[in-house]
């Protein structure tokens, strides 16, 4: 099929079998390689993209079902203030190693900060259940998320009291 | 010359983090669809068989197919220790999954469809799937033609024959006399461990193009020069006709230390003149994974009542799979892992690499060490139990100290492990408070068994040749050119620019690090063995010394100041003691263009070599280690007696780092390495189908640690141990995984009050231990002591072996 996808605020056309997983279309046809193809089975979270505001494993989403939705990839998340905050915090924490898992990590943590910001490490770990990292041993990523949540809460308080 | 304390900025952040976070970093897999053909490998479906027919003519006619290559196109043999391998199964299949045909087509789907059109007829042959079967008298041989394989790395006294790919031996002192002493307790232990899969997130991958008679490989590799040399050898090309570049690598852990899939892309690109990408699926990646090898270890010791180890002997069997590969080399490591850490009166170690009809194994972080330390430390605890000595006390008394002899007779320098144990005791005492913030967890552990263990381990930095070029640019910045690859460890992003910056008196941000390119710089062994900071760092330091010399010579002429009075600091060359005098490096580098020409320096490094005792080793590639690295780990576990589930409550590491160039980076490596070890110890399990294929084929069936499985590791970096590394550094990325299996196993054993002999400690396995249902150890564990070095399973061949290798047999 030929179709169109709305990604990071722009339209892109593609030509693929309707059942082709979205991440392959992103990577192979549109040139957005931030979403990684690691397991292709929904286990690792390296391919996460935002669809209608929710993180979704793009490897499990047939491209035909992604038509007419609002898609934000990691490339677009840089323009989201919370996304950018997460990226800056991970960089400051020296959390990144090989980097393959981080586009997906940023997707999950951004969503967590937006929907349920928490400084409870166990809760953050629970939220990361679908993100595999083979390099870092996770703890710095968890610390970063907690610290970012705290900083955001403090910023909110400052805004309210201002 | 030693500039480190004032100038090294120890918190230098990585420059690649931002792009990695934004999804901008272009890994090899991210370049694979930029107009390249796609390659697919047709693999054998039997463990062992004779290829009766292979016809690709119908496949060539399939849509989109641009090139097909087979065994006929690549008849050349290669290998690390023994040249026993070809790119494709040739005449004979030796493992399920062995490549038969490589196909390049416009799309991957077309290449796969064409694979379906290949006509193959393979007559199945009897196979040996495990080492016990392989070592049985009269077992089918994986390489009936083993005798004809070229030995690439000669080592005197090596033995091989039949399914025994390689045997190495360490012998120091009179072991038999030690075991015959009337005053010793003899403790015997056996252990078995399975394979471990790297599961690095980016699969091995490569893009090959063939231009002007030269191959260019863009490869996701840890060792560009290995890829260059092996590809050339496998395709029968001069190495000068192969160029390898390596972009950012999405994890390696050893999976990308050898050359595996790159030559297929290269052969296809040569065949059709177009660029070809090869990116295996996760399932293919796992089927052909160069795993950490499965191993069987038997060890026994003769110990006096006051805890002296007067004699020790061990036999280690390492499964190399269908081809010798790394394991032949790794037989050597047993001397430096199992044979190290403790003072031994006498020692005999036999280390064997064994062929089986399974996928060839490879390198994995702390190769050979992880399971040998598991065996060594479990055995140590069994000794303590047998002689009734506290296990911490036993270790404190017996660990290697200054002037002690290692297994091969190497003299160790400095007291390192002892003081590290003392530090661990303090760390433990500090952290012995009830588990903070875990009170709910504590309630959950009501009725669970608790265990705690402290272990020691010895590893080493695999030094070896490296080259570096540094250019001082006219703007005062420097460019570092090496064949080093950034695989996530941070060395290329942090330590190396830090070193160059400090040596030249500029900011680390002013150091440009050139992407690894075998056309741009001299030989390098690759990223592995924790060697990058040490070897590339030392080469870079030497290159910088040449630049400093040139800079001060020229500045001395220009400034009329003796060069001995000049220093390089803060981007300037100035008179010592006169800050702000002299000139900027940038203006000097510009002046140089007209006077001497551009300023650059070349540096190189190789292992200086440390002496072992003459006659202690046979079949060895590395008789002594240049930079030993020590680690002390400690953990506390809770074991659920109802389910066998093990929960790690605390984990402490004291690691010998020499000098902590970048503590944040080192601690990141330790947390990551320990977690990878927890997977190995507890739930990463590789099993085999009856025809020798790895059962696990994805993240669903192979359980790597998730965020909820891990805890923060409490870390103390031990500085000051002797090291020949630049500024006293040691490699820090490899060793964190070393003792994890050992520490968990000892703690679980303590909790259960029972022996632990196998890893991983999955809940069913632990439950079996608790219920007294011992898992059967492999039958090759029937070990007749004393260990018989030189025992060749296929006896008719053994006479020939010694002739074949000219080396002297010392046993
Ligand atoms: S690639 Fe989609 S979850 Fe792993
Ligand atoms: S940083 Fe390598 S997988 Fe997470």
Short mmCIF file of N, CA and C in Angstrom, two decimals, chain B residues 195-200 204 255 284-292 359-362 364 694:
data_model
loop_
_atom_site.label_atom_id
_atom_site.label_comp_id
_atom_site.label_asym_id
_atom_site.label_seq_id
_atom_site.Cartn_x
_atom_site.Cartn_y
_atom_site.Cartn_z
N UNK B 195 26.41 -21.61 28.70
CA UNK B 195 26.86 -20.46 27.89
C UNK B 195 26.16 -19.18 28.33
N UNK B 196 26.72 -18.08 27.91
CA UNK B 196 26.07 -16.78 28.11
C UNK B 196 26.06 -16.04 26.78
N UNK B 197 24.91 -15.46 26.48
CA UNK B 197 24.76 -14.70 25.22
C UNK B 197 24.89 -13.22 25.53
N UNK B 198 25.59 -12.50 24.67
CA UNK B 198 25.88 -11.09 24.95
C UNK B 198 24.61 -10.25 24.98
N UNK B 199 23.73 -10.47 24.04
CA UNK B 199 22.51 -9.68 23.92
C UNK B 199 22.79 -8.18 23.86
N UNK B 200 23.91 -7.82 23.26
CA UNK B 200 24.13 -6.39 23.00
C UNK B 200 23.00 -5.92 22.11
N UNK B 204 25.59 -7.74 15.53
CA UNK B 204 26.76 -7.61 14.66
C UNK B 204 26.23 -7.21 13.28
N UNK B 255 31.11 -9.84 21.79
CA UNK B 255 30.45 -10.42 20.62
C UNK B 255 31.07 -9.91 19.33
N UNK B 284 18.63 -14.81 14.40
CA UNK B 284 19.87 -15.26 13.73
C UNK B 284 21.09 -14.93 14.57
N UNK B 285 21.04 -13.73 15.17
CA UNK B 285 22.15 -13.28 16.00
C UNK B 285 22.39 -14.27 17.14
N UNK B 286 21.30 -14.76 17.71
CA UNK B 286 21.42 -15.67 18.85
C UNK B 286 21.80 -17.08 18.42
N UNK B 287 21.27 -17.50 17.28
CA UNK B 287 21.59 -18.84 16.77
C UNK B 287 23.09 -18.98 16.51
N UNK B 288 23.70 -17.89 16.06
CA UNK B 288 25.12 -17.95 15.68
C UNK B 288 25.98 -17.17 16.66
N UNK B 289 25.47 -16.97 17.88
CA UNK B 289 26.18 -16.09 18.82
C UNK B 289 27.51 -16.69 19.26
N UNK B 290 28.58 -15.91 19.18
CA UNK B 290 29.86 -16.37 19.74
C UNK B 290 29.84 -16.23 21.26
N UNK B 291 29.09 -17.12 21.89
CA UNK B 291 28.78 -17.04 23.33
C UNK B 291 30.03 -17.13 24.20
N UNK B 292 29.84 -16.76 25.48
CA UNK B 292 30.77 -17.21 26.51
C UNK B 292 30.60 -18.73 26.55
N UNK B 359 27.32 -24.20 17.63
CA UNK B 359 27.82 -22.92 17.11
C UNK B 359 29.12 -22.55 17.82
N UNK B 360 30.10 -22.03 17.09
CA UNK B 360 31.38 -21.67 17.71
C UNK B 360 31.19 -20.60 18.78
N UNK B 361 31.85 -20.81 19.91
CA UNK B 361 31.80 -19.80 20.97
C UNK B 361 32.82 -18.71 20.71
N UNK B 362 32.80 -17.69 21.53
CA UNK B 362 33.70 -16.56 21.28
C UNK B 362 34.15 -15.90 22.55
N UNK B 364 33.66 -13.08 25.62
CA UNK B 364 32.65 -12.37 26.40
C UNK B 364 33.35 -11.82 27.63
N UNK B 694 20.96 -23.62 19.70
CA UNK B 694 20.58 -22.90 20.91
C UNK B 694 19.07 -22.68 20.90
#
